[in-house]
XYZ file of C-alpha atoms in Angstrom:
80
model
C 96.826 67.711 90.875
C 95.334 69.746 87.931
C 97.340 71.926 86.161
C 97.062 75.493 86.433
C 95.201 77.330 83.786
C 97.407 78.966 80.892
C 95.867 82.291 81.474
C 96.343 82.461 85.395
C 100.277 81.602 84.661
C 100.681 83.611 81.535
C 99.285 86.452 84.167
C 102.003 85.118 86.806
C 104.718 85.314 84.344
C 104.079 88.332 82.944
C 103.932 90.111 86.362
C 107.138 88.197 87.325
C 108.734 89.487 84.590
C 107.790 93.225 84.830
C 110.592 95.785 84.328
C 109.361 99.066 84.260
C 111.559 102.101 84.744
C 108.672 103.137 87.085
C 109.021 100.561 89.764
C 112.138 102.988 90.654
C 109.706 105.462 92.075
C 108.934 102.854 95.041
C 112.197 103.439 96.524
C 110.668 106.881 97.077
C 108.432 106.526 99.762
C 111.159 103.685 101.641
C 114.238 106.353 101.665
C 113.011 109.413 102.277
C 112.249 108.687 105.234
C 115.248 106.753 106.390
C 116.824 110.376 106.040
C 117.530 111.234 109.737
C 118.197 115.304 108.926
C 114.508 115.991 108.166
C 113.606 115.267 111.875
C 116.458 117.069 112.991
C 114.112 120.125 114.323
C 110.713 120.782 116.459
C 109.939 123.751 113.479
C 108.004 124.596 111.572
C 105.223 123.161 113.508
C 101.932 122.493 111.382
C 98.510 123.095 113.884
C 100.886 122.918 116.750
C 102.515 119.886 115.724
C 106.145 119.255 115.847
C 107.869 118.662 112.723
C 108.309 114.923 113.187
C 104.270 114.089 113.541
C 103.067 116.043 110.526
C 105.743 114.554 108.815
C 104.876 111.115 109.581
C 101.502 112.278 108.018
C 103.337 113.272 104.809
C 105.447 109.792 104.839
C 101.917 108.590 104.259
C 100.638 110.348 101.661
C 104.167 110.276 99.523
C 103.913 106.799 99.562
C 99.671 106.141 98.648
C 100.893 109.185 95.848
C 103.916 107.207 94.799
C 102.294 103.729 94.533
C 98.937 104.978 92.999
C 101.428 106.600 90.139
C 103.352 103.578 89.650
C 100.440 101.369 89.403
C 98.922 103.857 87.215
C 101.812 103.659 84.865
C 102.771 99.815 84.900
C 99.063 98.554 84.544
C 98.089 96.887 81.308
C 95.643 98.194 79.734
C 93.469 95.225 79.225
C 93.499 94.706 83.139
C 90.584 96.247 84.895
């Protein structure tokens, strides 16, 4: 078997290795959520909705929001 090239496993390592404060912000999206008392009620309805489908909707969005920051933050700024 060849070996693998030093730049696709200094790239490996590197990612392996990557310890920003911002990954914290993932949790975000995962607990929110989990958080039973925010579905706990039919109002405010949004369009007619009941609280738990237009929240569902916002579930969505926090987390695209959250993960485009966090990428944002963590990328290198060689990458592209």
């Amino acid at each position: 078997m060849a070996a693998p090239e030093p730049e696709a496993l200094h790239t490996a390592r590197s990612r392996a290795k990557d310890k920003s404060p911002w990954n914290w912000l993932l949790f975000i999206p995962i607990v929110v959520p989990l958080i039973p008392a925010l579905f706990n009620a039919d109002s405010p309805r949004l369009f007619g909705f009941p609280r738990f489908y237009w929240l569902q909707l916002a579930w969505i969005l926090l987390g695209v929001g959250t993960t485009t920051l966090v990428y944002q933050m963590t990328k290198k700024r060689g990458d592209r």
